[in-house]
């Protein structure tokens, strides 16, 4: 593993830092709503070759040569100053790479540019009430009727469906085929008659999840990615990108710094909590996890830079398992440091006043939120199965085949 960057890459870092002097925006631009400011800066980032590097120029990206170390440097530097980079939405982060791999030319031209800018928002319609970990058992149906698919059934846990213009979803199109072979990957406009989005309220008081019901909803027959009945293979590609979005070592380091600040500001027996031996032991343990994630990430970048990406399949899966677990440890430790203030913290409404980690409310929300990513995109147990079976070649777990 290389822990040093080459002189060439350090020079590249200098160019990134120079570019980042343009963030935050100044003058009249700084008065615009934040979403517009971010869009302006992201466009400049594309022109400079720092944003959407793997997306061809024809579809709105900056089409740069593959360079994993350069990607990491950009990530590090953009993260430090909080500058807007590639959107990590379902559209830009998950659908776009899937279309690049499986989409037709017409689909790439039509859907990629507005997904990159966020003008067209997407949601992911995979999970159903009886089909989460065992996703291939899904029952939502699409029947071809002339030049339209007719959709019937229900999706659940559909994040941000209430704001989405489009859904990429999995539907059973060949009811008689074996379960993995009967699924197609469809692109569904959310404004069609027969589609109803119902909110699911979360324990923290917010509403990000939904149920989506389809009752004879019709979409064009051409809104299919890949071949009919081969949606499972297409969906695998999307899931890899989803898992890669979860597990960012920079986010972990920042959360850990916030935790240290909290430990300094709270007291135990009249002394700063950070001097308490029990707290120190927990902090040291968490620091070990954070460092391990950082080093593991470095190892992957080293391998990717040498063109050995396939060999690092195991660490890539490990990122999600390990980072979601570490984020939970950080949030749990913060919650314990808050003692009674955590239990009594008012919810959501206080957050804007204080910021996410400067108040007990921020930490309590973070604690609640930290439970979700370990389940989203495939629960930890499932990831461990995949790592064991495909990564280490262990015997396969028992599975239902129909
Ligand atoms: C924050 C968040 C956002 C989400 N967003 C979306 C979204 O936008 N779109 C979407 O389609 N879905 C979304 N989901 C749903 C998510 O994909 C599912 O929750 C997940 O796949 C698990 O499915 P399940 O909830 O049905 O749990 P189950 O599959 O019922 O699993 C329950 C428990 O059993 C364990 N388990 C199940 N099978 C096995 C096995 N074979 N071996 C060992 N343990 C097993 C699991 O690990 C889990 O702990 C989201 C979930 C979360 C938490």
Tab-separated table of C-alpha atoms and ligand atoms in Angstrom:
chain	number	residue	atom	x	y	z
A	1	UNK	CA	0.000	0.000	0.000
A	2	UNK	CA	1.275	3.487	-0.896
A	3	UNK	CA	0.678	6.139	1.749
A	4	UNK	CA	2.404	8.953	-0.158
A	5	UNK	CA	1.175	10.703	-3.275
A	6	UNK	CA	3.516	11.099	-6.260
A	7	UNK	CA	4.894	14.552	-7.153
A	8	UNK	CA	2.628	14.522	-10.179
A	9	UNK	CA	-0.420	13.919	-8.016
A	10	UNK	CA	0.643	16.565	-5.497
A	11	UNK	CA	0.828	19.024	-8.422
A	12	UNK	CA	-2.679	17.924	-9.375
A	13	UNK	CA	-3.758	18.618	-5.776
A	14	UNK	CA	-2.416	22.158	-6.163
A	15	UNK	CA	-4.636	22.688	-9.218
A	16	UNK	CA	-7.663	21.397	-7.324
A	17	UNK	CA	-6.926	23.706	-4.381
A	18	UNK	CA	-6.541	26.647	-6.753
A	19	UNK	CA	-9.913	25.859	-8.312
A	20	UNK	CA	-11.514	25.575	-4.871
A	21	UNK	CA	-10.640	29.169	-4.068
A	22	UNK	CA	-13.822	29.824	-6.054
A	23	UNK	CA	-15.954	28.246	-3.290
A	24	UNK	CA	-17.911	29.669	-1.504
A	25	UNK	CA	-19.187	31.946	-4.268
A	26	UNK	CA	-18.807	35.673	-3.745
A	27	UNK	CA	-20.580	38.880	-4.836
A	28	UNK	CA	-24.024	38.698	-6.404
A	29	UNK	CA	-23.753	34.908	-6.816
A	30	UNK	CA	-23.481	34.428	-3.064
A	31	UNK	CA	-26.958	35.935	-2.668
A	32	UNK	CA	-28.598	33.242	-4.803
A	33	UNK	CA	-30.448	30.326	-3.157
A	34	UNK	CA	-27.925	27.639	-2.082
A	35	UNK	CA	-29.239	25.108	-4.621
A	36	UNK	CA	-28.487	27.544	-7.466
A	37	UNK	CA	-25.048	28.347	-6.055
A	38	UNK	CA	-24.241	24.654	-5.955
A	39	UNK	CA	-25.444	24.174	-9.531
A	40	UNK	CA	-23.234	27.055	-10.735
A	41	UNK	CA	-20.174	25.680	-8.969
A	42	UNK	CA	-20.821	22.121	-10.094
A	43	UNK	CA	-20.977	23.342	-13.715
A	44	UNK	CA	-17.606	25.042	-13.236
A	45	UNK	CA	-16.282	21.828	-11.732
A	46	UNK	CA	-17.366	19.927	-14.857
A	47	UNK	CA	-15.647	22.495	-17.106
A	48	UNK	CA	-12.468	22.199	-14.989
A	49	UNK	CA	-12.558	18.388	-15.194
A	50	UNK	CA	-13.135	17.752	-11.459
A	51	UNK	CA	-16.803	16.755	-11.435
A	52	UNK	CA	-18.539	13.786	-13.156
A	53	UNK	CA	-15.178	12.595	-14.447
A	54	UNK	CA	-16.377	9.177	-15.579
A	55	UNK	CA	-19.320	10.548	-17.575
A	56	UNK	CA	-18.742	11.333	-21.287
A	57	UNK	CA	-18.951	14.965	-22.350
A	58	UNK	CA	-21.776	14.088	-24.739
A	59	UNK	CA	-24.020	13.415	-21.715
A	60	UNK	CA	-22.909	16.351	-19.575
A	61	UNK	CA	-19.859	14.955	-17.753
A	62	UNK	CA	-16.206	16.001	-17.899
A	63	UNK	CA	-14.888	12.708	-19.384
A	64	UNK	CA	-11.464	12.476	-17.766
A	65	UNK	CA	-8.963	9.630	-18.034
A	66	UNK	CA	-9.433	7.021	-15.287
A	67	UNK	CA	-7.232	7.940	-12.331
A	68	UNK	CA	-8.330	6.651	-8.932
A	69	UNK	CA	-5.735	8.695	-7.025
A	70	UNK	CA	-6.829	11.919	-8.734
A	71	UNK	CA	-10.427	11.022	-7.802
A	72	UNK	CA	-9.380	10.611	-4.201
A	73	UNK	CA	-7.510	13.918	-4.122
A	74	UNK	CA	-10.572	15.686	-5.508
A	75	UNK	CA	-12.726	14.004	-2.894
A	76	UNK	CA	-10.345	15.002	-0.083
A	77	UNK	CA	-10.025	18.622	-1.158
A	78	UNK	CA	-13.684	19.196	-2.015
A	79	UNK	CA	-14.692	17.604	1.278
A	80	UNK	CA	-12.361	19.872	3.277
A	81	UNK	CA	-14.048	23.049	2.032
A	82	UNK	CA	-17.553	21.602	1.713
A	83	UNK	CA	-17.699	22.303	-2.038
A	84	UNK	CA	-20.425	20.696	-4.176
A	85	UNK	CA	-19.132	17.769	-6.198
A	86	UNK	CA	-20.957	14.969	-8.032
A	87	UNK	CA	-24.509	14.663	-6.757
A	88	UNK	CA	-24.931	11.504	-4.693
A	89	UNK	CA	-28.610	11.195	-5.515
A	90	UNK	CA	-30.361	8.087	-6.776
A	91	UNK	CA	-30.319	9.675	-10.252
A	92	UNK	CA	-26.697	10.841	-10.577
A	93	UNK	CA	-25.141	8.270	-8.241
A	94	UNK	CA	-27.059	5.125	-9.151
A	95	UNK	CA	-29.047	5.405	-12.369
A	96	UNK	CA	-26.413	7.238	-14.444
A	97	UNK	CA	-23.651	4.595	-14.078
A	98	UNK	CA	-26.248	1.897	-14.739
A	99	UNK	CA	-27.396	3.578	-17.963
A	100	UNK	CA	-23.790	4.069	-19.034
A	101	UNK	CA	-23.386	0.321	-18.780
A	102	UNK	CA	-26.752	-0.959	-20.023
A	103	UNK	CA	-28.757	1.923	-21.547
A	104	UNK	CA	-29.452	2.545	-25.223
A	105	UNK	CA	-27.963	5.623	-26.852
A	106	UNK	CA	-31.392	7.297	-26.809
A	107	UNK	CA	-31.815	6.569	-23.073
A	108	UNK	CA	-28.375	7.989	-22.262
A	109	UNK	CA	-29.077	11.186	-24.188
A	110	UNK	CA	-32.530	11.611	-22.712
A	111	UNK	CA	-31.945	10.745	-19.044
A	112	UNK	CA	-28.316	11.328	-18.067
A	113	UNK	CA	-27.946	15.131	-18.460
A	114	UNK	CA	-30.973	16.115	-16.294
A	115	UNK	CA	-30.034	13.469	-13.675
A	116	UNK	CA	-26.536	14.984	-13.376
A	117	UNK	CA	-27.856	18.490	-12.800
A	118	UNK	CA	-30.621	17.254	-10.504
A	119	UNK	CA	-33.300	18.878	-12.688
A	120	UNK	CA	-34.924	15.484	-13.039
A	121	UNK	CA	-35.113	13.648	-9.711
A	122	UNK	CA	-35.222	9.857	-9.420
A	123	UNK	CA	-36.279	7.313	-6.836
A	124	UNK	CA	-35.474	3.623	-6.571
A	125	UNK	CA	-38.362	1.150	-6.706
A	126	UNK	CA	-36.859	-2.174	-5.603
A	127	UNK	CA	-38.147	-3.191	-2.144
A	128	UNK	CA	-41.627	-4.549	-1.575
A	129	UNK	CA	-43.416	-5.516	1.648
A	130	UNK	CA	-42.375	-9.172	1.275
A	131	UNK	CA	-39.161	-8.635	-0.706
A	132	UNK	CA	-36.173	-6.841	0.769
A	133	UNK	CA	-33.138	-9.032	1.339
A	134	UNK	CA	-34.716	-11.637	-0.916
A	135	UNK	CA	-35.261	-9.021	-3.587
A	136	UNK	CA	-35.659	-11.482	-6.457
A	137	UNK	CA	-38.952	-12.675	-4.929
A	138	UNK	CA	-40.574	-9.336	-5.851
A	139	UNK	CA	-44.167	-9.440	-7.051
A	140	UNK	CA	-44.915	-6.027	-8.575
A	141	UNK	CA	-46.091	-6.809	-12.105
A	142	UNK	CA	-45.628	-5.253	-15.513
A	143	UNK	CA	-47.716	-6.688	-18.369
A	144	UNK	CA	-47.105	-5.670	-21.961
A	145	UNK	CA	-50.270	-4.353	-23.615
A	146	UNK	CA	-49.588	-3.139	-27.180
A	147	UNK	CA	-46.857	-0.515	-26.890
A	148	UNK	CA	-47.286	0.031	-23.142
A	149	UNK	CA	-46.412	-1.719	-19.889
A	150	UNK	CA	-49.295	-1.918	-17.428
A	151	UNK	CA	-48.035	-1.805	-13.825
A	152	UNK	CA	-49.745	-3.259	-10.752
A	153	UNK	CA	-48.527	-3.825	-7.196
A	154	UNK	CA	-46.693	-2.062	-4.387
A	155	UNK	CA	-43.211	-0.803	-3.544
A	156	UNK	CA	-42.077	0.204	-0.048
A	157	UNK	CA	-39.258	2.197	1.617
A	158	UNK	CA	-39.043	4.279	-1.558
A	159	UNK	CA	-36.797	7.146	-0.424
A	160	UNK	CA	-37.733	10.620	-1.710
A	161	UNK	CA	-40.509	9.283	-3.993
A	162	UNK	CA	-42.592	12.282	-2.933
A	163	UNK	CA	-40.164	14.574	-4.813
A	164	UNK	CA	-39.187	12.265	-7.667
A	165	UNK	CA	-40.100	12.847	-11.306
A	166	UNK	CA	-39.020	9.328	-12.279
A	167	UNK	CA	-38.472	5.879	-10.738
A	168	UNK	CA	-36.089	3.153	-11.856
A	169	UNK	CA	-37.751	0.004	-10.660
A	170	UNK	CA	-37.902	-3.763	-10.842
A	171	UNK	CA	-41.050	-5.431	-12.104
A	172	UNK	CA	-42.017	-9.019	-12.790
A	173	UNK	CA	-42.620	-9.276	-16.514
A	174	UNK	CA	-42.336	-13.061	-17.003
A	175	UNK	CA	-44.458	-14.583	-14.221
A	176	UNK	CA	-43.716	-18.141	-15.386
A	177	UNK	CA	-39.919	-17.831	-15.481
A	178	UNK	CA	-37.595	-18.716	-12.565
A	179	UNK	CA	-37.579	-15.876	-10.055
A	180	UNK	CA	-34.311	-14.219	-11.120
A	181	UNK	CA	-35.180	-14.540	-14.820
A	182	UNK	CA	-38.631	-12.979	-14.745
A	183	UNK	CA	-37.706	-9.417	-13.787
A	184	UNK	CA	-37.313	-6.298	-15.959
A	185	UNK	CA	-35.765	-2.912	-15.130
A	186	UNK	CA	-38.231	-0.176	-16.055
A	187	UNK	CA	-38.101	3.639	-16.055
A	188	UNK	CA	-41.374	4.961	-14.687
A	189	UNK	CA	-42.609	8.577	-14.971
A	190	UNK	CA	-44.143	9.269	-11.544
A	191	UNK	CA	-46.907	11.532	-12.871
A	192	UNK	CA	-48.788	8.727	-14.640
A	193	UNK	CA	-52.415	8.048	-13.599
A	194	UNK	CA	-52.601	4.971	-11.366
A	195	UNK	CA	-49.432	5.813	-9.342
A	196	UNK	CA	-50.005	6.836	-5.738
A	197	UNK	CA	-47.240	7.857	-3.300
A	198	UNK	CA	-48.101	7.527	0.396
A	199	UNK	CA	-45.758	8.850	3.132
A	200	UNK	CA	-44.177	6.712	5.881
A	201	UNK	CA	-43.346	8.729	8.994
A	202	UNK	CA	-39.950	8.065	10.628
A	203	UNK	CA	-39.137	7.805	14.342
A	204	UNK	CA	-37.222	11.117	14.231
A	205	UNK	CA	-40.372	12.857	12.976
A	206	UNK	CA	-39.305	13.336	9.363
A	207	UNK	CA	-40.737	11.865	6.174
A	208	UNK	CA	-38.295	10.524	3.615
A	209	UNK	CA	-39.712	7.022	3.002
A	210	UNK	CA	-42.836	6.194	1.052
A	211	UNK	CA	-45.023	3.420	-0.165
A	212	UNK	CA	-45.789	3.547	-3.891
A	213	UNK	CA	-48.902	1.860	-5.264
A	214	UNK	CA	-49.482	1.004	-8.934
A	215	UNK	CA	-53.009	0.367	-10.212
A	216	UNK	CA	-53.097	-0.199	-13.976
A	217	UNK	CA	-50.491	2.539	-14.447
A	218	UNK	CA	-49.275	2.699	-18.073
A	219	UNK	CA	-45.773	3.556	-19.277
A	220	UNK	CA	-44.223	3.303	-22.790
A	221	UNK	CA	-42.882	-0.128	-23.778
A	222	UNK	CA	-39.521	1.455	-24.648
A	223	UNK	CA	-38.897	2.439	-20.991
A	224	UNK	CA	-36.943	-0.745	-20.319
A	225	UNK	CA	-33.189	-0.910	-19.608
A	226	UNK	CA	-31.510	-4.047	-20.923
A	227	UNK	CA	-33.513	-6.955	-22.259
A	228	UNK	CA	-36.892	-8.114	-21.064
A	229	UNK	CA	-36.422	-10.607	-18.206
A	230	UNK	CA	-32.808	-9.501	-17.616
A	231	UNK	CA	-33.536	-6.770	-15.091
A	232	UNK	CA	-31.784	-8.721	-12.355
A	233	UNK	CA	-28.369	-8.263	-14.014
A	234	UNK	CA	-29.089	-4.552	-14.556
A	235	UNK	CA	-30.200	-4.106	-10.938
A	236	UNK	CA	-26.946	-5.678	-9.677
A	237	UNK	CA	-25.007	-2.864	-11.352
A	238	UNK	CA	-27.161	-0.231	-9.642
A	239	UNK	CA	-26.716	-1.916	-6.257
A	240	UNK	CA	-22.922	-1.899	-6.570
A	241	UNK	CA	-23.044	1.852	-7.163
A	242	UNK	CA	-25.480	2.322	-4.269
A	243	UNK	CA	-23.174	0.448	-1.870
A	244	UNK	CA	-20.200	2.445	-3.049
A	245	UNK	CA	-22.071	5.643	-2.199
A	246	UNK	CA	-22.378	4.458	1.405
A	247	UNK	CA	-19.068	4.375	3.266
A	248	UNK	CA	-17.084	7.553	3.021
A	249	UNK	CA	-13.947	7.722	5.251
A	250	UNK	CA	-13.936	11.534	5.159
A	251	UNK	CA	-17.433	11.677	6.573
A	252	UNK	CA	-16.359	9.283	9.318
A	253	UNK	CA	-13.291	11.339	10.227
A	254	UNK	CA	-15.412	14.488	10.413
A	255	UNK	CA	-17.998	12.786	12.632
A	256	UNK	CA	-15.210	11.508	14.887
A	257	UNK	CA	-13.753	15.032	15.233
A	258	UNK	CA	-17.222	16.241	16.224
A	259	UNK	CA	-17.371	13.422	18.787
A	260	UNK	CA	-14.026	14.508	20.282
A	261	UNK	CA	-15.313	18.080	20.531
A	262	UNK	CA	-18.411	16.798	22.311
A	263	UNK	CA	-16.291	14.745	24.747
A	264	UNK	CA	-14.300	17.895	25.564
A	265	UNK	CA	-17.404	19.984	26.148
A	266	UNK	CA	-19.338	17.493	28.336
A	267	UNK	CA	-18.409	16.773	31.941
A	268	UNK	CA	-18.115	13.628	34.071
A	269	UNK	CA	-17.691	14.000	37.868
A	270	UNK	CA	-16.856	17.669	37.435
A	271	UNK	CA	-14.104	17.055	34.853
A	272	UNK	CA	-14.155	17.131	31.044
A	273	UNK	CA	-15.605	13.820	29.869
A	274	UNK	CA	-12.604	13.287	27.605
A	275	UNK	CA	-10.471	12.767	30.750
A	276	UNK	CA	-12.681	9.940	31.984
A	277	UNK	CA	-10.809	6.586	31.534
A	278	UNK	CA	-13.938	4.752	30.310
A	279	UNK	CA	-14.677	7.413	27.696
A	280	UNK	CA	-11.030	7.534	26.623
A	281	UNK	CA	-11.053	3.789	26.055
A	282	UNK	CA	-14.165	4.027	23.858
A	283	UNK	CA	-12.748	6.956	21.898
A	284	UNK	CA	-9.483	5.119	21.307
A	285	UNK	CA	-11.370	2.078	20.085
A	286	UNK	CA	-13.444	4.168	17.661
A	287	UNK	CA	-10.343	5.993	16.439
A	288	UNK	CA	-8.940	2.552	15.602
A	289	UNK	CA	-11.996	1.777	13.456
A	290	UNK	CA	-11.820	5.158	11.711
A	291	UNK	CA	-8.139	4.684	10.913
A	292	UNK	CA	-8.742	1.162	9.670
A	293	UNK	CA	-11.398	2.486	7.272
A	294	UNK	CA	-9.024	5.172	6.045
A	295	UNK	CA	-6.198	2.693	5.466
A	296	UNK	CA	-8.480	0.164	3.831
A	297	UNK	CA	-9.680	2.934	1.528
A	298	UNK	CA	-6.087	3.841	0.728
A	299	UNK	CA	-5.360	0.222	-0.092
A	300	UNK	CA	-8.265	0.137	-2.531
A	301	UNK	CA	-7.125	3.315	-4.231
A	302	UNK	CA	-3.608	1.948	-4.533
A	303	UNK	CA	-4.949	-1.240	-6.117
A	304	UNK	CA	-7.295	0.676	-8.416
A	305	UNK	CA	-4.451	2.870	-9.543
A	306	UNK	CA	-2.458	-0.228	-10.474
A	307	UNK	CA	-5.403	-1.566	-12.468
A	308	UNK	CA	-6.118	-4.291	-9.905
A	309	UNK	CA	-9.652	-3.222	-9.156
A	310	UNK	CA	-11.206	-6.679	-9.478
A	311	UNK	CA	-9.048	-8.042	-6.705
A	312	UNK	CA	-10.394	-5.496	-4.247
A	313	UNK	CA	-13.992	-6.669	-4.479
A	314	UNK	CA	-13.854	-7.750	-0.838
A	315	UNK	CA	-12.706	-4.427	0.595
A	316	UNK	CA	-15.279	-2.592	-1.572
A	317	UNK	CA	-18.072	-4.595	0.067
A	318	UNK	CA	-16.348	-4.193	3.418
A	319	UNK	CA	-16.588	-0.395	3.112
A	320	UNK	CA	-20.309	-0.404	3.591
A	321	UNK	CA	-20.320	-2.933	6.441
A	322	UNK	CA	-17.432	-1.337	8.254
A	323	UNK	CA	-18.295	2.314	7.808
A	324	UNK	CA	-21.958	1.956	8.749
A	325	UNK	CA	-20.893	0.078	11.887
A	326	UNK	CA	-18.322	2.760	12.779
A	327	UNK	CA	-20.815	5.577	12.243
A	328	UNK	CA	-23.162	3.782	14.634
A	329	UNK	CA	-20.385	3.492	17.241
A	330	UNK	CA	-19.677	7.229	16.942
A	331	UNK	CA	-23.333	8.175	17.268
A	332	UNK	CA	-23.902	5.748	20.174
A	333	UNK	CA	-20.908	7.120	22.076
A	334	UNK	CA	-22.189	10.680	21.532
A	335	UNK	CA	-25.615	9.655	22.754
A	336	UNK	CA	-24.082	8.217	25.944
A	337	UNK	CA	-22.028	11.379	26.467
A	338	UNK	CA	-25.222	13.436	26.329
A	339	UNK	CA	-26.751	11.400	29.181
A	340	UNK	CA	-30.186	12.851	30.117
A	341	UNK	CA	-29.842	15.732	27.624
A	342	UNK	CA	-30.022	13.195	24.806
A	343	UNK	CA	-33.273	11.740	26.080
A	344	UNK	CA	-34.803	15.188	26.599
A	345	UNK	CA	-33.505	16.762	23.360
A	346	UNK	CA	-36.267	18.364	21.308
A	347	UNK	CA	-36.528	16.941	17.804
A	348	UNK	CA	-36.244	18.418	14.272
A	349	UNK	CA	-37.321	22.016	14.934
A	350	UNK	CA	-34.189	22.803	16.954
A	351	UNK	CA	-31.864	21.469	14.312
A	352	UNK	CA	-31.740	24.505	12.018
A	353	UNK	CA	-30.763	26.705	14.936
A	354	UNK	CA	-27.817	24.584	15.997
A	355	UNK	CA	-26.559	22.554	13.087
A	356	UNK	CA	-26.368	18.785	12.969
A	357	UNK	CA	-23.672	18.056	15.523
A	358	UNK	CA	-23.561	21.190	17.680
A	359	UNK	CA	-26.670	20.348	19.674
A	360	UNK	CA	-28.040	17.336	21.518
A	361	UNK	CA	-30.833	17.259	18.930
A	362	UNK	CA	-28.322	16.977	16.099
A	363	UNK	CA	-26.641	14.007	17.775
A	364	UNK	CA	-29.901	12.288	18.620
A	365	UNK	CA	-30.993	12.583	14.987
A	366	UNK	CA	-27.605	11.343	13.866
A	367	UNK	CA	-27.949	8.379	16.217
A	368	UNK	CA	-31.351	7.507	14.768
A	369	UNK	CA	-30.145	8.093	11.214
A	370	UNK	CA	-27.044	5.940	11.719
A	371	UNK	CA	-29.205	2.806	11.962
A	372	UNK	CA	-30.551	3.165	8.392
A	373	UNK	CA	-27.480	2.936	6.120
A	374	UNK	CA	-26.605	-0.467	7.609
A	375	UNK	CA	-29.883	-1.733	6.130
A	376	UNK	CA	-30.223	0.361	2.945
A	377	UNK	CA	-28.810	-1.163	-0.238
A	378	UNK	CA	-28.668	-4.596	1.400
A	379	UNK	CA	-28.540	-5.276	5.163
A	380	UNK	CA	-25.213	-6.009	6.881
A	381	UNK	CA	-25.960	-9.740	7.237
A	382	UNK	CA	-26.476	-9.973	3.494
A	383	UNK	CA	-23.237	-8.097	2.790
A	384	UNK	CA	-21.388	-10.470	5.113
A	385	UNK	CA	-22.870	-13.440	3.234
A	386	UNK	CA	-21.668	-11.997	-0.083
A	387	UNK	CA	-18.202	-11.255	1.271
A	388	UNK	CA	-17.953	-14.780	2.692
A	389	UNK	CA	-19.298	-16.582	-0.354
A	390	UNK	CA	-17.981	-14.597	-3.322
A	391	UNK	CA	-15.003	-12.966	-1.654
A	392	UNK	CA	-13.632	-15.854	0.396
A	393	UNK	CA	-15.221	-18.781	-1.467
A	394	UNK	CA	-17.011	-20.138	1.632
A	395	UNK	CA	-19.929	-22.576	1.151
A	396	UNK	CA	-23.140	-20.884	0.022
A	397	UNK	CA	-25.914	-20.092	2.492
A	398	UNK	CA	-29.223	-21.965	2.058
A	399	UNK	CA	-31.525	-20.131	-0.369
A	400	UNK	CA	-35.041	-20.374	-1.688
A	401	UNK	CA	-34.841	-20.902	-5.431
A	402	UNK	CA	-38.465	-20.254	-6.381
B	1	LIG	C1	-32.366	4.348	4.953
B	1	LIG	C2	-33.004	3.357	3.997
B	1	LIG	C3	-33.313	3.768	2.704
B	1	LIG	C4	-33.917	2.874	1.811
B	1	LIG	N1	-34.263	3.322	0.567
B	1	LIG	C5	-34.829	2.474	-0.317
B	1	LIG	C6	-35.214	2.921	-1.630
B	1	LIG	O1	-35.060	4.102	-1.964
B	1	LIG	N2	-35.748	2.023	-2.474
B	1	LIG	C7	-35.935	0.722	-2.147
B	1	LIG	O2	-36.389	-0.047	-2.988
B	1	LIG	N3	-35.643	0.256	-0.900
B	1	LIG	C8	-35.089	1.110	0.021
B	1	LIG	N4	-34.777	0.667	1.297
B	1	LIG	C9	-35.133	-0.698	1.689
B	1	LIG	C10	-33.926	-1.629	1.836
B	1	LIG	O3	-33.388	-1.964	0.591
B	1	LIG	C11	-34.413	-2.866	2.607
B	1	LIG	O4	-34.831	-2.419	3.886
B	1	LIG	C12	-33.306	-3.890	2.768
B	1	LIG	O5	-32.997	-4.480	1.538
B	1	LIG	C13	-33.707	-4.996	3.773
B	1	LIG	O6	-34.939	-5.531	3.452
B	1	LIG	P1	-36.129	-5.641	4.534
B	1	LIG	O7	-36.309	-4.303	5.164
B	1	LIG	O8	-37.321	-6.234	3.836
B	1	LIG	O9	-35.595	-6.597	5.642
B	1	LIG	P2	-35.565	-8.261	5.642
B	1	LIG	O10	-35.141	-8.688	4.285
B	1	LIG	O11	-36.937	-8.667	6.109
B	1	LIG	O12	-34.479	-8.526	6.678
B	1	LIG	C14	-34.727	-8.455	8.081
B	1	LIG	C15	-33.478	-8.921	8.827
B	1	LIG	O13	-33.192	-10.282	8.486
B	1	LIG	C16	-31.833	-10.415	8.037
B	1	LIG	N5	-31.780	-11.404	6.940
B	1	LIG	C17	-32.639	-11.537	5.888
B	1	LIG	N6	-32.210	-12.521	5.071
B	1	LIG	C18	-31.064	-13.046	5.612
B	1	LIG	C19	-30.140	-14.083	5.233
B	1	LIG	N7	-30.320	-14.806	4.119
B	1	LIG	N8	-29.075	-14.309	6.030
B	1	LIG	C20	-28.863	-13.598	7.148
B	1	LIG	N9	-29.708	-12.593	7.566
B	1	LIG	C21	-30.782	-12.314	6.803
B	1	LIG	C22	-31.468	-9.028	7.492
B	1	LIG	O14	-30.081	-8.797	7.558
B	1	LIG	C23	-32.220	-8.112	8.453
B	1	LIG	O15	-31.452	-7.914	9.614
B	1	LIG	C24	-34.204	1.550	2.218
B	1	LIG	C25	-33.908	1.153	3.533
B	1	LIG	C26	-33.320	2.045	4.419
B	1	LIG	C27	-33.054	1.592	5.826
